[in-house]
Amino acid sequence: MHNNNLLELTNLLAEKRQLLTDVKQERANLSIIAAIKIIDYACILGNVNGVLNKQEHKYWYEIFKTLSQGFYDLAIATYKQIDNSVLLPRTLPPQLINDTMQKLKDYSELSFIKRFVDVAYHEHAKCSLVNETYIIEFPPYTSTTEIIETSSQAWLKKYLLKENNFDVGYSLADSILPTLDLLDNDLFYSQRVLDIYSNIAQPFSTTSLGFDYYSAEAKFGNVSFDLYRRVINELVAFSKLQQDLFLFNLKLRRIKPDELTYLSPIITKQSLIKFLHTRIAGEVNEIEEILDTIIFDRRKIDKNIFPAGYASPILTKIDPYKIILCMTACLTNPFMYLHRCLKTSFPNDYVRAAADRETRFKFDIYSCFDAPIVKVQTNFRIRDSKKNDQTDIDATLYHKEEQILILVQLKWMEDWATDMRLRRNMKTEFENKINKWLSVVDNYLANENIQLLNQRLKLKGINKSTQVYKLVIGKHFTHFDGLKRETTTFYLNWATLFKLLTDNPKSKSSLQHFINEMKKINIYDEAQSLTDTLTDTDFEIGSLKVKLVMK
């Protein structure tokens, strides 16, 4: 019966979405501009310290989290109605802003509910209809393991930014900007100020998810990934500058508290090319190719590159000549947006560029450990009796005095955005590959001669008393649940590993200490603790009422 309720709810969500999409708009490009400016406004008030009191700050943060998920649905519905002859006014009509904000909210909530309905099908969650409200009850650990591992990613970024003295929630306006004419909305501020902000943005860029997806030399089209990264860094820097300009003018009361004019600058493509050419000294044709790749337009909508609920685009085309910069996209996850653009625009280049990830990942892992731990450089492949490759050992750590050997498998998972079916398929495939690796390694260790293992690894001292452990380390969107647990096997994502070694520096030079600390990590206990703190979430979109319950 609950599946019938889920099916009925799915159909109702589709109908609600279609009703929103069918609404005709006379000034569609203004609606897109308003959407980006509203998202930027909510992001600044919700994330920058010292602008509002704690309660207001929390309110706008929740508004930002909600509204930012509705942009692509709104863009898909709106782009088809854009009239390029409509002049862009300096200020947006208040009614347009209110209507756009409501539409963003409705699209966001529909997308959010749809994702949980998809999860409910997979998790066999109970769905009941009580007093005209659809109630979906999820079993424990439905999303908590992901929340825990995602929080470790957030910790890593925060830690690295703190090490580099970067705070996205801190404004430099008071110390840097007082001498400028702050309301001219001119791209070409003094090079001194732009240099300062470019240097400030660098640690933010290098610690962003996706920055290390490819080597600097990897080519996409005719342009290196390094040049793409430098362009993104300048857009991050300029967004940070625009944010500080807005806050500085707000403090001086030179603009109204709800003024959107000086957010999300609208610029011509040619002026942006000129600006970037001055800043990074790249060839004009290369910069133009980069912009053509990352500007969000009708082509990207038709290719369905970005699903509903995905982060806002960095640059969006609003007429044949002008684009709008989304500050939020630049100051949250710019490289994940770039990654999607590159993967879909240059599929063959993507395959080549992704081929060396394990090599670079191995280097990152080995850089975390110190002597006397031996970091084996030998590539170790396991073959069957017919000499066919079965699997490989990506990295090996060995401590001779402690007689501990750790065989490491490195895993990398792409993002699934908001596509829960893709997420489910990727997780299933991911778990199957890990379980196969564990099975092959266990069989090899049970049957292999110890002396031969010494030779294969080019080590000395491994014997029957050596304790052998297996460690699976995942990077980016890897989530370890649904895997078998045993005393000699451990699972860590990269951020959790980095945090463990940071909090316990002895583990960097002692594998015994490292093993002891890994044994303390019990994601299921943490998940249960987190489950106990989760509260029900209620949605009401017109006559549709939905409650999500985490049991």
XYZ file of C-alpha atoms in Angstrom:
551
model
C 0.000 0.000 0.000
C 2.822 2.415 0.838
C 4.199 1.994 -2.700
C 0.820 3.114 -4.062
C 1.033 6.202 -1.843
C 4.560 6.904 -3.080
C 3.422 6.550 -6.687
C 0.494 8.873 -6.056
C 2.802 11.392 -4.370
C 5.261 11.188 -7.276
C 2.463 11.996 -9.725
C 1.271 14.913 -7.587
C 4.799 16.355 -7.448
C 5.055 16.131 -11.244
C 1.696 17.889 -11.619
C 2.737 20.690 -9.245
C 5.970 21.171 -11.122
C 4.155 21.307 -14.457
C 1.753 23.944 -13.122
C 4.710 26.114 -12.141
C 6.353 25.550 -15.520
C 3.216 26.476 -17.477
C 2.996 29.980 -15.999
C 3.757 32.494 -18.778
C 6.242 35.279 -18.064
C 6.481 38.471 -20.060
C 9.940 39.339 -18.758
C 11.571 35.955 -18.414
C 15.179 37.190 -18.480
C 14.385 39.540 -15.591
C 13.096 36.537 -13.634
C 16.435 34.739 -14.081
C 18.324 37.878 -13.016
C 16.066 38.225 -9.973
C 16.573 34.562 -9.032
C 20.374 34.856 -9.007
C 20.323 38.159 -7.121
C 17.935 36.739 -4.501
C 20.159 33.674 -4.009
C 23.250 35.881 -3.650
C 21.445 38.164 -1.200
C 20.321 35.235 0.983
C 23.812 33.692 0.806
C 25.538 36.856 2.030
C 23.102 37.515 4.876
C 23.131 33.838 5.855
C 26.881 33.261 5.734
C 28.768 36.481 6.471
C 29.485 37.177 10.126
C 28.478 40.367 11.912
C 25.846 41.570 9.431
C 22.765 40.401 11.327
C 21.948 39.119 14.782
C 22.134 35.366 15.365
C 18.430 34.701 14.801
C 18.266 36.716 11.566
C 21.504 35.139 10.387
C 20.036 31.650 10.897
C 16.803 32.659 9.136
C 18.610 33.819 5.997
C 20.911 30.787 6.056
C 17.878 28.487 5.942
C 16.337 30.649 3.198
C 19.574 30.383 1.201
C 19.726 26.583 1.571
C 16.155 26.340 0.298
C 16.189 28.864 -2.537
C 19.542 27.827 -4.005
C 18.112 24.432 -4.974
C 15.364 25.841 -7.172
C 17.353 27.720 -9.795
C 17.647 25.076 -12.524
C 13.959 24.207 -12.504
C 13.144 27.889 -12.782
C 15.717 28.352 -15.558
C 14.406 25.365 -17.544
C 10.872 26.756 -17.370
C 11.907 30.355 -17.998
C 14.603 30.201 -20.667
C 12.145 29.127 -23.349
C 10.232 32.371 -22.820
C 13.139 34.830 -22.930
C 12.563 37.844 -25.158
C 15.925 39.311 -26.129
C 14.312 42.653 -26.988
C 13.399 43.358 -23.349
C 15.598 46.114 -21.921
C 17.316 45.350 -18.624
C 16.379 47.951 -15.996
C 18.780 49.145 -13.304
C 16.380 48.042 -10.568
C 13.958 45.109 -10.534
C 10.229 45.568 -9.848
C 9.371 44.539 -6.257
C 6.514 42.312 -7.431
C 8.863 40.442 -9.782
C 11.267 39.848 -6.877
C 8.466 38.530 -4.648
C 7.062 36.267 -7.382
C 10.512 34.909 -8.253
C 11.348 34.221 -4.611
C 8.104 32.239 -4.172
C 8.747 30.284 -7.364
C 12.312 29.456 -6.242
C 10.942 28.218 -2.935
C 8.271 26.049 -4.594
C 10.708 24.524 -7.094
C 13.260 23.860 -4.328
C 10.787 22.111 -2.057
C 9.357 20.027 -4.905
C 12.883 18.927 -5.848
C 13.768 18.143 -2.234
C 10.628 16.052 -1.666
C 11.149 14.227 -4.971
C 14.655 13.191 -3.890
C 13.363 11.721 -0.648
C 10.563 9.929 -2.477
C 13.223 8.332 -4.705
C 15.181 7.310 -1.601
C 11.974 5.949 -0.057
C 11.469 3.574 -3.010
C 14.995 2.236 -2.569
C 14.872 1.992 1.232
C 11.337 0.512 1.233
C 10.268 3.346 3.506
C 6.711 3.364 4.787
C 4.467 5.987 3.187
C 1.016 6.639 4.603
C -1.709 9.189 3.946
C -3.051 10.674 7.204
C -5.459 13.618 7.256
C -4.482 14.541 3.680
C -0.766 14.568 4.607
C 1.710 12.140 3.025
C 3.974 10.829 5.792
C 7.189 9.056 4.771
C 8.981 7.189 7.575
C 12.614 6.370 6.873
C 14.570 3.576 8.583
C 17.728 4.390 10.584
C 20.903 5.291 8.672
C 19.014 6.303 5.500
C 21.016 9.488 5.208
C 22.968 9.806 8.445
C 26.137 8.041 7.254
C 26.286 10.452 4.346
C 25.696 13.395 6.678
C 28.565 12.246 8.887
C 30.986 11.735 6.022
C 29.903 14.973 4.340
C 30.498 16.800 7.620
C 34.054 15.456 7.640
C 34.527 16.978 4.180
C 33.246 20.296 5.555
C 35.679 19.997 8.479
C 38.594 19.436 6.099
C 37.809 22.517 4.028
C 37.330 24.647 7.139
C 40.614 23.372 8.603
C 42.600 24.030 5.427
C 41.101 27.505 5.001
C 41.949 28.345 8.614
C 45.517 27.187 8.006
C 45.626 29.639 5.076
C 43.927 32.483 6.985
C 40.853 32.547 4.730
C 37.355 33.189 6.064
C 34.513 33.421 3.547
C 32.369 34.945 6.290
C 34.757 37.837 6.962
C 34.627 41.129 5.076
C 37.826 43.038 4.236
C 35.851 46.094 3.182
C 36.764 48.258 6.180
C 40.499 47.833 5.684
C 40.826 47.799 1.883
C 37.922 49.517 0.172
C 37.249 52.959 1.761
C 39.168 54.888 -0.922
C 37.190 53.473 -3.867
C 34.057 54.798 -5.498
C 32.061 51.807 -4.354
C 28.854 52.302 -6.287
C 30.210 52.546 -9.830
C 29.871 48.754 -10.409
C 32.975 48.908 -12.610
C 34.911 45.734 -13.344
C 38.223 47.501 -13.550
C 39.122 48.383 -9.978
C 42.733 49.108 -9.142
C 45.076 46.220 -9.861
C 46.358 46.466 -6.283
C 42.939 45.634 -4.853
C 42.342 42.912 -7.432
C 45.732 41.357 -6.610
C 44.867 41.321 -2.908
C 41.579 39.548 -3.541
C 43.126 37.132 -6.011
C 45.658 36.071 -3.352
C 42.864 35.779 -0.785
C 40.847 33.559 -3.124
C 43.724 31.160 -3.851
C 43.436 29.004 -0.696
C 39.648 28.875 -1.122
C 40.069 27.612 -4.682
C 42.738 25.027 -3.865
C 40.649 23.539 -1.038
C 37.397 23.437 -3.031
C 35.909 20.083 -3.978
C 36.924 19.378 -7.566
C 40.078 21.511 -7.688
C 42.242 18.378 -7.779
C 40.030 16.350 -10.126
C 42.614 16.610 -12.908
C 46.284 17.472 -13.291
C 47.159 21.060 -14.173
C 48.451 19.925 -17.584
C 45.281 18.022 -18.574
C 43.764 19.456 -21.746
C 40.075 20.078 -22.356
C 39.629 21.188 -25.918
C 42.562 23.505 -26.539
C 42.888 24.732 -22.975
C 44.745 23.342 -19.953
C 42.924 22.621 -16.707
C 45.372 24.994 -15.026
C 44.018 27.915 -17.078
C 40.454 26.911 -16.200
C 41.463 26.941 -12.527
C 43.030 30.383 -12.839
C 39.890 31.786 -14.475
C 37.723 30.313 -11.713
C 40.049 31.778 -9.072
C 39.661 35.269 -10.579
C 35.875 34.866 -10.581
C 36.008 33.738 -6.942
C 38.178 36.763 -6.121
C 35.866 39.146 -7.929
C 32.815 37.639 -6.181
C 34.489 38.121 -2.801
C 35.242 41.714 -3.735
C 31.634 42.310 -4.848
C 30.409 40.822 -1.582
C 32.597 43.181 0.417
C 31.540 46.159 -1.687
C 27.906 45.382 -0.959
C 28.519 45.019 2.776
C 30.620 48.177 2.935
C 27.923 50.245 1.240
C 25.298 48.638 3.451
C 27.276 49.651 6.539
C 27.575 53.241 5.290
C 23.826 53.213 4.508
C 24.565 54.207 0.934
C 22.162 51.491 -0.214
C 18.924 50.126 1.208
C 19.136 46.959 3.376
C 17.155 44.980 0.764
C 18.902 46.476 -2.277
C 19.711 43.889 -4.949
C 21.125 46.260 -7.576
C 24.718 45.965 -6.424
C 24.741 42.197 -6.223
C 25.409 39.705 -9.032
C 26.994 42.091 -11.576
C 25.690 42.025 -15.149
C 28.506 42.333 -17.684
C 29.166 41.786 -21.352
C 31.062 38.712 -22.420
C 33.658 40.853 -24.206
C 34.360 42.991 -21.133
C 34.844 39.831 -19.062
C 37.249 38.418 -21.658
C 39.220 41.682 -21.533
C 39.239 41.632 -17.730
C 40.432 38.005 -17.513
C 43.043 38.552 -20.225
C 44.476 41.390 -18.118
C 44.372 39.341 -14.921
C 45.771 35.940 -15.993
C 47.592 36.752 -19.241
C 45.923 33.890 -21.099
C 45.323 34.051 -24.821
C 42.050 35.744 -25.765
C 40.874 32.719 -27.776
C 41.586 30.412 -24.809
C 39.648 32.621 -22.399
C 36.747 32.803 -24.831
C 36.725 28.990 -25.089
C 36.656 28.745 -21.293
C 33.713 31.141 -21.052
C 31.833 29.320 -23.804
C 32.298 26.134 -21.752
C 31.129 27.491 -18.394
C 28.410 30.024 -19.319
C 24.988 28.553 -18.548
C 22.660 28.975 -21.531
C 19.900 27.276 -23.503
C 22.334 24.663 -24.882
C 23.130 23.385 -21.403
C 19.437 23.185 -20.599
C 18.784 21.150 -23.748
C 21.653 18.770 -22.857
C 20.219 18.315 -19.337
C 23.669 18.740 -17.785
C 22.400 20.048 -14.466
C 19.592 18.304 -12.585
C 17.048 20.069 -10.401
C 18.524 21.082 -7.066
C 22.098 21.436 -8.313
C 24.230 24.409 -7.229
C 23.706 27.646 -9.147
C 25.826 28.284 -12.275
C 28.838 30.591 -12.127
C 27.851 32.610 -15.211
C 24.424 32.742 -16.864
C 23.555 34.189 -20.252
C 20.640 36.672 -20.079
C 20.671 38.123 -23.605
C 22.861 37.800 -26.736
C 25.602 39.979 -25.232
C 25.256 40.027 -21.459
C 25.907 37.515 -18.695
C 25.316 37.640 -14.955
C 27.814 36.483 -12.334
C 26.417 34.367 -9.483
C 28.544 35.206 -6.441
C 27.079 32.299 -4.477
C 28.242 29.762 -7.065
C 31.765 31.182 -6.940
C 31.902 31.238 -3.133
C 30.473 27.756 -2.537
C 31.333 24.981 -5.034
C 32.688 26.549 -8.250
C 34.801 23.567 -9.296
C 31.949 21.090 -9.126
C 30.051 23.265 -11.601
C 33.199 23.449 -13.749
C 33.618 19.667 -13.543
C 30.123 19.061 -14.936
C 30.725 21.517 -17.774
C 34.047 19.901 -18.721
C 32.801 16.323 -18.490
C 29.823 16.957 -20.774
C 31.566 19.346 -23.193
C 34.712 17.227 -23.668
C 33.837 13.574 -22.876
C 36.944 12.089 -24.543
C 39.276 14.600 -22.896
C 37.590 13.845 -19.584
C 38.406 10.122 -19.836
C 42.061 10.895 -20.548
C 42.295 13.511 -17.805
C 40.742 11.218 -15.185
C 43.146 8.340 -15.932
C 45.926 9.528 -13.580
C 43.732 10.142 -10.518
C 44.989 7.071 -8.641
C 48.618 8.092 -9.139
C 47.965 11.546 -7.712
C 45.778 10.102 -4.949
C 48.581 7.690 -3.976
C 51.003 10.607 -3.708
C 48.549 12.422 -1.394
C 48.207 9.368 0.851
C 51.941 8.759 1.120
C 52.591 12.420 1.936
C 50.545 11.943 5.141
C 52.924 9.367 6.683
C 56.471 9.686 8.013
C 59.425 7.405 8.716
C 59.908 4.721 9.909
C 56.768 3.778 7.964
C 57.811 2.405 4.575
C 55.702 3.650 1.635
C 56.019 0.977 -1.021
C 56.356 2.396 -4.540
C 56.071 -0.943 -6.337
C 52.902 -1.523 -8.337
C 51.412 -4.764 -7.094
C 48.933 -6.673 -9.263
C 47.222 -9.901 -8.227
C 46.775 -12.456 -11.010
C 45.016 -15.798 -11.177
C 46.642 -19.128 -12.136
C 46.297 -18.220 -15.821
C 48.148 -14.927 -15.285
C 44.996 -12.871 -15.772
C 44.759 -9.672 -13.728
C 42.217 -9.917 -10.923
C 42.900 -6.696 -9.029
C 45.745 -4.531 -7.786
C 47.061 -3.040 -4.583
C 47.082 0.743 -5.079
C 49.322 1.556 -2.103
C 51.149 -0.309 0.662
C 52.304 0.864 4.116
C 54.750 -1.175 6.203
C 56.297 -0.787 9.652
C 59.101 -3.311 10.177
C 59.514 -2.919 13.963
C 55.770 -3.158 14.597
C 55.392 -5.906 11.975
C 52.279 -4.312 10.465
C 51.451 -4.281 6.765
C 48.509 -2.293 5.374
C 47.285 -2.985 1.851
C 45.395 0.009 0.473
C 42.700 0.318 -2.178
C 42.013 3.856 -3.406
C 38.501 4.657 -4.587
C 37.087 7.695 -6.348
C 33.413 8.450 -6.857
C 31.908 11.196 -8.997
C 29.089 13.362 -7.694
C 25.536 12.255 -8.374
C 24.085 15.727 -7.754
C 20.398 15.200 -6.973
C 19.805 12.129 -9.111
C 18.958 9.545 -6.461
C 18.613 6.690 -8.956
C 22.133 7.396 -10.241
C 23.287 7.633 -6.633
C 21.799 4.214 -5.871
C 23.373 2.591 -8.944
C 26.770 4.168 -8.244
C 26.716 3.066 -4.599
C 25.765 -0.502 -5.559
C 28.535 -0.689 -8.148
C 30.955 0.898 -5.694
C 30.161 -1.625 -2.955
C 30.390 -4.565 -5.368
C 33.860 -3.480 -6.513
C 35.087 -3.102 -2.944
C 33.725 -6.473 -1.863
C 35.333 -8.115 -4.909
C 38.674 -6.474 -4.061
C 38.465 -7.700 -0.466
C 37.605 -11.233 -1.585
C 40.500 -11.429 -4.072
C 42.996 -10.005 -1.554
C 41.828 -12.359 1.209
C 42.180 -15.350 -1.110
C 45.633 -14.212 -2.196
C 46.839 -13.765 1.387
C 45.468 -17.172 2.369
C 47.342 -18.964 -0.403
C 50.456 -16.911 -1.100
C 53.940 -17.778 0.140
C 55.259 -15.101 2.545
C 58.665 -15.007 0.860
C 57.005 -14.339 -2.475
C 55.058 -11.472 -0.896
C 58.376 -9.975 0.258
C 59.682 -10.216 -3.286
C 56.560 -8.756 -4.870
C 56.603 -5.752 -2.560
C 60.426 -5.522 -2.600
C 60.484 -5.595 1.180
C 62.403 -7.536 3.803
C 61.088 -8.807 7.096
C 57.509 -9.844 6.311
C 56.852 -13.186 8.009
C 54.050 -15.327 9.386
C 53.717 -13.092 12.458
C 53.184 -9.938 10.359
C 49.742 -8.439 10.949
C 48.109 -7.670 7.588
C 45.280 -5.140 7.361
C 43.199 -3.879 4.451
C 42.261 -0.242 4.134
C 39.866 1.244 1.559
C 40.243 5.012 1.208
C 37.670 6.951 -0.773
C 37.861 10.444 -2.155
C 35.133 13.004 -2.784
C 31.681 11.384 -2.990
C 32.506 7.995 -1.497
C 30.209 6.810 1.299
C 30.916 3.588 3.159
C 27.785 1.801 4.259
C 26.391 -1.579 3.316
C 29.892 -3.132 3.465
C 30.971 -6.086 5.554
C 32.761 -5.259 8.797
C 35.691 -7.249 10.104
C 38.579 -6.617 12.471
C 41.271 -6.434 9.779
C 39.414 -4.177 7.307
C 38.882 -0.431 7.573
C 37.067 2.168 5.466
C 37.875 5.876 5.488
C 37.126 8.767 3.207
C 39.982 11.186 2.547
C 38.670 13.877 4.872
C 38.217 11.404 7.755
C 41.758 10.098 7.223
C 43.181 13.619 7.233
C 41.262 14.499 10.408
C 42.424 11.319 12.153
C 46.064 12.071 11.373
C 45.693 15.743 12.303
C 44.103 14.951 15.666
C 46.525 12.069 16.341
C 49.964 13.001 14.946
C 51.535 9.817 16.404
C 49.591 7.881 13.780
C 51.737 9.453 11.074
C 54.766 7.426 12.153
C 53.223 4.423 13.920
C 50.929 2.001 12.125
C 49.951 0.419 15.438
C 48.772 3.791 16.679
C 47.035 4.378 13.343
C 45.204 1.029 13.582
C 44.126 1.759 17.169
C 42.669 5.119 16.153
C 40.815 3.627 13.187
C 39.233 1.068 15.499
C 37.676 3.943 17.470
C 35.773 5.176 14.441
C 32.327 3.611 14.405
C 30.168 5.340 11.864
C 27.133 3.273 12.849
C 27.254 4.494 16.457
C 27.650 8.045 15.176
C 24.773 7.498 12.758
C 22.504 6.272 15.548
C 23.441 9.267 17.687
C 22.700 11.615 14.803
C 19.424 9.839 13.997
C 18.252 10.527 17.543
C 18.710 14.278 16.972
C 16.885 14.495 13.621
C 13.505 16.204 13.602
C 10.529 15.790 11.291
C 10.369 18.053 8.256
C 7.054 19.438 7.051
C 6.314 20.810 3.582
C 3.195 22.532 2.318
C 2.964 23.507 -1.351
C -0.545 24.715 -2.055
C -2.859 21.871 -1.044
C -0.021 19.313 -1.021
C 1.253 18.414 2.449
C 4.251 16.140 3.078
C 6.035 15.110 6.288
C 9.452 13.411 6.325
C 10.068 11.355 9.473
C 13.508 9.956 10.423
C 12.841 7.081 12.820
